[in-house]
Amino acid sequence: MTASAASGSRQAGTVLPAILPLTLPAEYEVPAEFHRSAAKAWATAAAKLGKLTATHPDRFPLYTEDGKWVVDGEAWTNWCEGFLGGQLWMLSRRAAPGDRADFRAAAEHYSELIEDRKTDGTVHDLGFLFWSTYRRWFEATGDTAKRDVLVEAGRTTASRYREAGRYMPSFRQPDSLFIDIMMNIHMALYAAQQTGDRDMAAKALDHCLTTRRHLIRGDGSASHEGMFDLQTGAFLKQTTQQGYADDGSWARGQAWALYGFGTVYRFTGDRRFLETAVSAADFYIERTGDRLVPPNDWEEPAPARPYETSAAAAAAGGLWQLAGLVHDRTKAAFYADYAVRILCRLAEDDFLASPGEDWEGVLKHGSYHEGKNLGVDESVMWGDYWFLDTIDQIQQFDETHRSQ
């Protein structure tokens, strides 16, 4: 198929004029336990982030070793810089009033440090960098220059599109598609929404449909990676870089799926993506149950490390989002309650560091890359970020709900 023919057969790109809001059942009440957990979380975050920015100014660590942030450690790729700035933005509103101005100044500074990454076409992770930082900056100020950074990052995301196969490849190599990209593809949808670029929207939609077809299994589980023939675009096989086996169920990838497809539904209104998010969410809940926090991969027999908290934190965010999107009120309340239960479990003493202890991260027992032995059973920056981000979202809902 020629490039022009492939372009002509591409899905028509449709993006809603505004992202769908989250609408939980009117009678839903956030459990009282959550508020105690949230207060603990913000106290810990303020102490840990304040120390990090003072001890390692202008550095962006990914993970800890023995509870200490590693500032020059090995990184599989360059994808985490936005999570520090994102946490600082949240603390500019959630920290003690006397500390908020300092956190706001730090949030702006750490966001500015990564602005040049908006044209970095070597990675698939620009949503992780910019949605957590410049989106918050734009929402806080209305400064269109900040929106322009988001749009440019979205254009860069879309520029990775391959006609043969209809997907944006992972950073690893051009024939590789990661489930992780579902947590970044909304950058292209946002840019298309803001500019009216239907071709960009079509490329993003193609990527999502390709991922849905080839990485989401019939039981709702997600494969980490898919491989394609570079010449023909034919799908070859499912593989993994971080799970237990090629046919395993890597928990963080499952969280990326349930959260990412839900976000794409909010941008498109295409119910196929909502259905996929629900299927991924139900798989997560079925396999994790009352433990709430999964291992690195559910298929690993007798895992040496029973918990991967960053997967749980991201899943909580995706479940809270789904609670505001599904039309079944019973299911909405179930997802919301499960998200809250995850967060309250993560706020218990065996997972949440205390403000005064030497452990430098917020959440313990997270993992970066078990196969490479990087940041295993430690704090990881994205785990801390999604833990706080989901708490912040639920607090915003509760504050709005109480004011009505």
mmCIF file of N, CA, C and O in Angstrom, residues 91-163:
data_model
loop_
_atom_site.group_PDB
_atom_site.id
_atom_site.type_symbol
_atom_site.label_atom_id
_atom_site.label_comp_id
_atom_site.label_asym_id
_atom_site.label_seq_id
_atom_site.Cartn_x
_atom_site.Cartn_y
_atom_site.Cartn_z
ATOM 1 N N LEU A 91 1.341 20.664 45.331
ATOM 2 C CA LEU A 91 1.676 21.190 46.647
ATOM 3 C C LEU A 91 1.508 22.697 46.720
ATOM 4 O O LEU A 91 1.294 23.251 47.811
ATOM 5 N N SER A 92 1.553 23.377 45.598
ATOM 6 C CA SER A 92 1.321 24.827 45.611
ATOM 7 C C SER A 92 -0.110 25.150 46.018
ATOM 8 O O SER A 92 -0.425 26.302 46.338
ATOM 9 N N ARG A 93 -0.987 24.141 46.018
ATOM 10 C CA ARG A 93 -2.369 24.323 46.490
ATOM 11 C C ARG A 93 -2.678 23.521 47.752
ATOM 12 O O ARG A 93 -3.546 23.909 48.521
ATOM 13 N N ARG A 94 -1.956 22.418 47.973
ATOM 14 C CA ARG A 94 -2.323 21.499 49.048
ATOM 15 C C ARG A 94 -1.414 21.569 50.262
ATOM 16 O O ARG A 94 -1.766 21.036 51.316
ATOM 17 N N ALA A 95 -0.249 22.182 50.135
ATOM 18 C CA ALA A 95 0.649 22.289 51.287
ATOM 19 C C ALA A 95 0.095 23.296 52.290
ATOM 20 O O ALA A 95 -0.899 23.993 52.026
ATOM 21 N N ALA A 96 0.741 23.375 53.448
ATOM 22 C CA ALA A 96 0.349 24.382 54.434
ATOM 23 C C ALA A 96 0.403 25.770 53.788
ATOM 24 O O ALA A 96 1.291 26.039 52.977
ATOM 25 N N PRO A 97 -0.545 26.645 54.104
ATOM 26 C CA PRO A 97 -0.618 27.954 53.429
ATOM 27 C C PRO A 97 0.704 28.710 53.389
ATOM 28 O O PRO A 97 1.035 29.341 52.372
ATOM 29 N N GLY A 98 1.476 28.647 54.436
ATOM 30 C CA GLY A 98 2.732 29.385 54.460
ATOM 31 C C GLY A 98 3.790 28.847 53.519
ATOM 32 O O GLY A 98 4.783 29.543 53.238
ATOM 33 N N ASP A 99 3.600 27.612 53.027
ATOM 34 C CA ASP A 99 4.585 26.991 52.135
ATOM 35 C C ASP A 99 4.177 27.041 50.671
ATOM 36 O O ASP A 99 4.976 26.677 49.791
ATOM 37 N N ARG A 100 2.966 27.466 50.394
ATOM 38 C CA ARG A 100 2.448 27.329 49.026
ATOM 39 C C ARG A 100 3.186 28.199 48.022
ATOM 40 O O ARG A 100 3.433 27.778 46.886
ATOM 41 N N ALA A 101 3.584 29.397 48.403
ATOM 42 C CA ALA A 101 4.282 30.281 47.467
ATOM 43 C C ALA A 101 5.621 29.679 47.053
ATOM 44 O O ALA A 101 6.017 29.756 45.873
ATOM 45 N N ASP A 102 6.319 29.076 47.990
ATOM 46 C CA ASP A 102 7.601 28.455 47.661
ATOM 47 C C ASP A 102 7.409 27.268 46.728
ATOM 48 O O ASP A 102 8.182 27.086 45.768
ATOM 49 N N PHE A 103 6.385 26.473 46.996
ATOM 50 C CA PHE A 103 6.128 25.348 46.102
ATOM 51 C C PHE A 103 5.685 25.837 44.723
ATOM 52 O O PHE A 103 6.038 25.224 43.703
ATOM 53 N N ARG A 104 4.948 26.934 44.664
ATOM 54 C CA ARG A 104 4.534 27.484 43.364
ATOM 55 C C ARG A 104 5.756 27.946 42.572
ATOM 56 O O ARG A 104 5.873 27.658 41.368
ATOM 57 N N ALA A 105 6.662 28.633 43.211
ATOM 58 C CA ALA A 105 7.869 29.079 42.523
ATOM 59 C C ALA A 105 8.674 27.884 42.021
ATOM 60 O O ALA A 105 9.199 27.890 40.893
ATOM 61 N N ALA A 106 8.782 26.849 42.848
ATOM 62 C CA ALA A 106 9.510 25.647 42.444
ATOM 63 C C ALA A 106 8.804 24.945 41.294
ATOM 64 O O ALA A 106 9.454 24.442 40.361
ATOM 65 N N ALA A 107 7.471 24.906 41.328
ATOM 66 C CA ALA A 107 6.714 24.264 40.253
ATOM 67 C C ALA A 107 6.985 24.949 38.920
ATOM 68 O O ALA A 107 7.209 24.286 37.894
ATOM 69 N N GLU A 108 6.949 26.257 38.906
ATOM 70 C CA GLU A 108 7.224 26.988 37.668
ATOM 71 C C GLU A 108 8.657 26.733 37.194
ATOM 72 O O GLU A 108 8.907 26.519 36.004
ATOM 73 N N HIS A 109 9.589 26.756 38.135
ATOM 74 C CA HIS A 109 10.998 26.577 37.781
ATOM 75 C C HIS A 109 11.248 25.195 37.185
ATOM 76 O O HIS A 109 11.880 25.076 36.121
ATOM 77 N N TYR A 110 10.753 24.152 37.834
ATOM 78 C CA TYR A 110 10.998 22.804 37.337
ATOM 79 C C TYR A 110 10.231 22.531 36.045
ATOM 80 O O TYR A 110 10.658 21.687 35.246
ATOM 81 N N SER A 111 9.145 23.236 35.825
ATOM 82 C CA SER A 111 8.454 23.125 34.545
ATOM 83 C C SER A 111 9.273 23.788 33.437
ATOM 84 O O SER A 111 9.421 23.237 32.335
ATOM 85 N N GLU A 112 9.797 24.956 33.732
ATOM 86 C CA GLU A 112 10.615 25.658 32.731
ATOM 87 C C GLU A 112 11.832 24.837 32.316
ATOM 88 O O GLU A 112 12.267 24.889 31.156
ATOM 89 N N LEU A 113 12.369 24.075 33.252
ATOM 90 C CA LEU A 113 13.580 23.299 32.958
ATOM 91 C C LEU A 113 13.356 22.236 31.888
ATOM 92 O O LEU A 113 14.315 21.786 31.252
ATOM 93 N N ILE A 114 12.117 21.823 31.670
ATOM 94 C CA ILE A 114 11.862 20.756 30.693
ATOM 95 C C ILE A 114 11.187 21.266 29.426
ATOM 96 O O ILE A 114 10.858 20.466 28.550
ATOM 97 N N GLU A 115 10.989 22.570 29.288
ATOM 98 C CA GLU A 115 10.221 23.074 28.141
ATOM 99 C C GLU A 115 10.823 22.645 26.810
ATOM 100 O O GLU A 115 10.089 22.360 25.848
ATOM 101 N N ASP A 116 12.149 22.583 26.724
ATOM 102 C CA ASP A 116 12.764 22.233 25.446
ATOM 103 C C ASP A 116 12.445 20.817 24.999
ATOM 104 O O ASP A 116 12.594 20.487 23.817
ATOM 105 N N ARG A 117 11.934 19.991 25.897
ATOM 106 C CA ARG A 117 11.573 18.620 25.530
ATOM 107 C C ARG A 117 10.321 18.567 24.654
ATOM 108 O O ARG A 117 9.983 17.504 24.123
ATOM 109 N N LYS A 118 9.652 19.681 24.455
ATOM 110 C CA LYS A 118 8.410 19.689 23.673
ATOM 111 C C LYS A 118 8.634 19.247 22.232
ATOM 112 O O LYS A 118 7.687 18.824 21.546
ATOM 113 N N THR A 119 9.865 19.330 21.743
ATOM 114 C CA THR A 119 10.169 18.890 20.378
ATOM 115 C C THR A 119 11.029 17.636 20.363
ATOM 116 O O THR A 119 11.629 17.307 19.337
ATOM 117 N N ASP A 120 11.077 16.914 21.480
ATOM 118 C CA ASP A 120 11.876 15.700 21.572
ATOM 119 C C ASP A 120 11.125 14.540 20.938
ATOM 120 O O ASP A 120 10.228 13.946 21.548
ATOM 121 N N GLY A 121 11.499 14.218 19.702
ATOM 122 C CA GLY A 121 10.828 13.148 18.983
ATOM 123 C C GLY A 121 11.432 11.787 19.204
ATOM 124 O O GLY A 121 11.038 10.825 18.533
ATOM 125 N N THR A 122 12.361 11.669 20.162
ATOM 126 C CA THR A 122 13.017 10.379 20.396
ATOM 127 C C THR A 122 12.276 9.515 21.407
ATOM 128 O O THR A 122 12.640 8.355 21.583
ATOM 129 N N VAL A 123 11.283 10.067 22.094
ATOM 130 C CA VAL A 123 10.559 9.329 23.125
ATOM 131 C C VAL A 123 9.060 9.346 22.834
ATOM 132 O O VAL A 123 8.577 10.176 22.073
ATOM 133 N N HIS A 124 8.348 8.439 23.480
ATOM 134 C CA HIS A 124 6.890 8.381 23.319
ATOM 135 C C HIS A 124 6.171 8.954 24.530
ATOM 136 O O HIS A 124 4.955 8.816 24.653
ATOM 137 N N ASP A 125 6.893 9.620 25.441
ATOM 138 C CA ASP A 125 6.398 9.907 26.782
ATOM 139 C C ASP A 125 6.099 11.382 27.048
ATOM 140 O O ASP A 125 6.137 11.810 28.204
ATOM 141 N N LEU A 126 5.813 12.171 26.031
ATOM 142 C CA LEU A 126 5.670 13.604 26.274
ATOM 143 C C LEU A 126 4.434 13.935 27.105
ATOM 144 O O LEU A 126 4.391 14.993 27.737
ATOM 145 N N GLY A 127 3.462 13.065 27.138
ATOM 146 C CA GLY A 127 2.330 13.294 28.028
ATOM 147 C C GLY A 127 2.748 13.243 29.485
ATOM 148 O O GLY A 127 2.292 14.048 30.304
ATOM 149 N N PHE A 128 3.628 12.293 29.815
ATOM 150 C CA PHE A 128 4.134 12.213 31.179
ATOM 151 C C PHE A 128 4.860 13.501 31.571
ATOM 152 O O PHE A 128 4.820 13.920 32.722
ATOM 153 N N LEU A 129 5.539 14.122 30.611
ATOM 154 C CA LEU A 129 6.302 15.332 30.906
ATOM 155 C C LEU A 129 5.423 16.560 31.013
ATOM 156 O O LEU A 129 5.576 17.363 31.939
ATOM 157 N N PHE A 130 4.500 16.738 30.056
ATOM 158 C CA PHE A 130 3.840 18.034 29.913
ATOM 159 C C PHE A 130 2.413 18.091 30.453
ATOM 160 O O PHE A 130 1.968 19.155 30.874
ATOM 161 N N TRP A 131 1.691 16.981 30.449
ATOM 162 C CA TRP A 131 0.334 17.022 30.994
ATOM 163 C C TRP A 131 0.367 17.259 32.496
ATOM 164 O O TRP A 131 -0.505 17.912 33.052
ATOM 165 N N SER A 132 1.419 16.749 33.130
ATOM 166 C CA SER A 132 1.547 16.904 34.576
ATOM 167 C C SER A 132 2.039 18.291 34.975
ATOM 168 O O SER A 132 1.860 18.697 36.128
ATOM 169 N N THR A 133 2.619 19.039 34.045
ATOM 170 C CA THR A 133 3.241 20.328 34.375
ATOM 171 C C THR A 133 2.569 21.488 33.639
ATOM 172 O O THR A 133 1.858 22.296 34.247
ATOM 173 N N TYR A 134 2.769 21.579 32.331
ATOM 174 C CA TYR A 134 2.274 22.743 31.587
ATOM 175 C C TYR A 134 0.757 22.782 31.515
ATOM 176 O O TYR A 134 0.167 23.865 31.437
ATOM 177 N N ARG A 135 0.103 21.654 31.571
ATOM 178 C CA ARG A 135 -1.363 21.671 31.642
ATOM 179 C C ARG A 135 -1.812 22.338 32.933
ATOM 180 O O ARG A 135 -2.725 23.180 32.933
ATOM 181 N N ARG A 136 -1.155 21.996 34.038
ATOM 182 C CA ARG A 136 -1.497 22.639 35.313
ATOM 183 C C ARG A 136 -1.164 24.127 35.285
ATOM 184 O O ARG A 136 -1.905 24.948 35.829
ATOM 185 N N TRP A 137 -0.058 24.483 34.672
ATOM 186 C CA TRP A 137 0.338 25.887 34.596
ATOM 187 C C TRP A 137 -0.683 26.681 33.782
ATOM 188 O O TRP A 137 -1.092 27.782 34.170
ATOM 189 N N PHE A 138 -1.100 26.114 32.655
ATOM 190 C CA PHE A 138 -2.098 26.800 31.833
ATOM 191 C C PHE A 138 -3.423 26.931 32.568
ATOM 192 O O PHE A 138 -4.054 27.997 32.569
ATOM 193 N N GLU A 139 -3.863 25.874 33.243
ATOM 194 C CA GLU A 139 -5.124 25.937 33.979
ATOM 195 C C GLU A 139 -5.060 26.934 35.127
ATOM 196 O O GLU A 139 -6.061 27.571 35.459
ATOM 197 N N ALA A 140 -3.880 27.093 35.718
ATOM 198 C CA ALA A 140 -3.740 28.011 36.850
ATOM 199 C C ALA A 140 -3.703 29.468 36.413
ATOM 200 O O ALA A 140 -4.095 30.358 37.184
ATOM 201 N N THR A 141 -3.264 29.732 35.182
ATOM 202 C CA THR A 141 -3.020 31.121 34.772
ATOM 203 C C THR A 141 -3.799 31.563 33.547
ATOM 204 O O THR A 141 -4.008 32.765 33.349
ATOM 205 N N GLY A 142 -4.207 30.615 32.698
ATOM 206 C CA GLY A 142 -4.811 30.983 31.426
ATOM 207 C C GLY A 142 -3.815 31.532 30.423
ATOM 208 O O GLY A 142 -4.201 32.046 29.361
ATOM 209 N N ASP A 143 -2.535 31.413 30.705
ATOM 210 C CA ASP A 143 -1.469 31.924 29.831
ATOM 211 C C ASP A 143 -1.384 31.039 28.587
ATOM 212 O O ASP A 143 -0.985 29.879 28.661
ATOM 213 N N THR A 144 -1.738 31.594 27.440
ATOM 214 C CA THR A 144 -1.792 30.787 26.219
ATOM 215 C C THR A 144 -0.411 30.303 25.780
ATOM 216 O O THR A 144 -0.322 29.336 25.018
ATOM 217 N N ALA A 145 0.647 30.949 26.252
ATOM 218 C CA ALA A 145 1.985 30.461 25.927
ATOM 219 C C ALA A 145 2.211 29.077 26.517
ATOM 220 O O ALA A 145 2.940 28.255 25.937
ATOM 221 N N LYS A 146 1.584 28.798 27.642
ATOM 222 C CA LYS A 146 1.698 27.475 28.252
ATOM 223 C C LYS A 146 0.895 26.453 27.451
ATOM 224 O O LYS A 146 1.321 25.316 27.263
ATOM 225 N N ARG A 147 -0.248 26.856 26.964
ATOM 226 C CA ARG A 147 -1.023 25.967 26.085
ATOM 227 C C ARG A 147 -0.240 25.679 24.809
ATOM 228 O O ARG A 147 -0.275 24.548 24.298
ATOM 229 N N ASP A 148 0.472 26.658 24.298
ATOM 230 C CA ASP A 148 1.253 26.446 23.073
ATOM 231 C C ASP A 148 2.324 25.382 23.273
ATOM 232 O O ASP A 148 2.645 24.632 22.341
ATOM 233 N N VAL A 149 2.897 25.314 24.465
ATOM 234 C CA VAL A 149 3.871 24.267 24.758
ATOM 235 C C VAL A 149 3.195 22.898 24.678
ATOM 236 O O VAL A 149 3.743 21.945 24.105
ATOM 237 N N LEU A 150 1.994 22.778 25.241
ATOM 238 C CA LEU A 150 1.254 21.525 25.173
ATOM 239 C C LEU A 150 0.956 21.130 23.731
ATOM 240 O O LEU A 150 1.090 19.959 23.346
ATOM 241 N N VAL A 151 0.555 22.094 22.932
ATOM 242 C CA VAL A 151 0.226 21.821 21.536
ATOM 243 C C VAL A 151 1.467 21.349 20.781
ATOM 244 O O VAL A 151 1.411 20.393 19.992
ATOM 245 N N GLU A 152 2.587 22.004 21.023
ATOM 246 C CA GLU A 152 3.822 21.596 20.348
ATOM 247 C C GLU A 152 4.230 20.185 20.759
ATOM 248 O O GLU A 152 4.657 19.375 19.930
ATOM 249 N N ALA A 153 4.087 19.868 22.033
ATOM 250 C CA ALA A 153 4.385 18.509 22.490
ATOM 251 C C ALA A 153 3.444 17.500 21.836
ATOM 252 O O ALA A 153 3.846 16.380 21.497
ATOM 253 N N GLY A 154 2.182 17.893 21.642
ATOM 254 C CA GLY A 154 1.241 17.017 20.962
ATOM 255 C C GLY A 154 1.597 16.803 19.507
ATOM 256 O O GLY A 154 1.478 15.685 18.983
ATOM 257 N N ARG A 155 2.032 17.848 18.834
ATOM 258 C CA ARG A 155 2.486 17.700 17.445
ATOM 259 C C ARG A 155 3.677 16.751 17.356
ATOM 260 O O ARG A 155 3.772 15.927 16.442
ATOM 261 N N THR A 156 4.588 16.880 18.314
ATOM 262 C CA THR A 156 5.751 15.997 18.321
ATOM 263 C C THR A 156 5.321 14.551 18.522
ATOM 264 O O THR A 156 5.835 13.633 17.866
ATOM 265 N N THR A 157 4.367 14.329 19.403
ATOM 266 C CA THR A 157 3.840 12.978 19.613
ATOM 267 C C THR A 157 3.279 12.414 18.316
ATOM 268 O O THR A 157 3.577 11.277 17.934
ATOM 269 N N ALA A 158 2.466 13.197 17.628
ATOM 270 C CA ALA A 158 1.841 12.734 16.392
ATOM 271 C C ALA A 158 2.871 12.499 15.290
ATOM 272 O O ALA A 158 2.652 11.661 14.400
ATOM 273 N N SER A 159 3.985 13.215 15.332
ATOM 274 C CA SER A 159 4.996 13.091 14.282
ATOM 275 C C SER A 159 5.650 11.713 14.263
ATOM 276 O O SER A 159 6.303 11.352 13.280
ATOM 277 N N ARG A 160 5.472 10.943 15.314
ATOM 278 C CA ARG A 160 6.064 9.607 15.379
ATOM 279 C C ARG A 160 5.226 8.561 14.634
ATOM 280 O O ARG A 160 5.618 7.390 14.537
ATOM 281 N N TYR A 161 4.083 8.971 14.112
ATOM 282 C CA TYR A 161 3.147 8.028 13.485
ATOM 283 C C TYR A 161 3.783 7.312 12.293
ATOM 284 O O TYR A 161 4.460 7.918 11.469
ATOM 285 N N ARG A 162 3.529 6.006 12.207
ATOM 286 C CA ARG A 162 3.973 5.182 11.084
ATOM 287 C C ARG A 162 2.756 4.715 10.293
ATOM 288 O O ARG A 162 1.857 4.078 10.846
ATOM 289 N N GLU A 163 2.735 5.048 9.001
ATOM 290 C CA GLU A 163 1.629 4.606 8.151
ATOM 291 C C GLU A 163 1.546 3.082 8.105
ATOM 292 O O GLU A 163 0.458 2.503 8.174
#
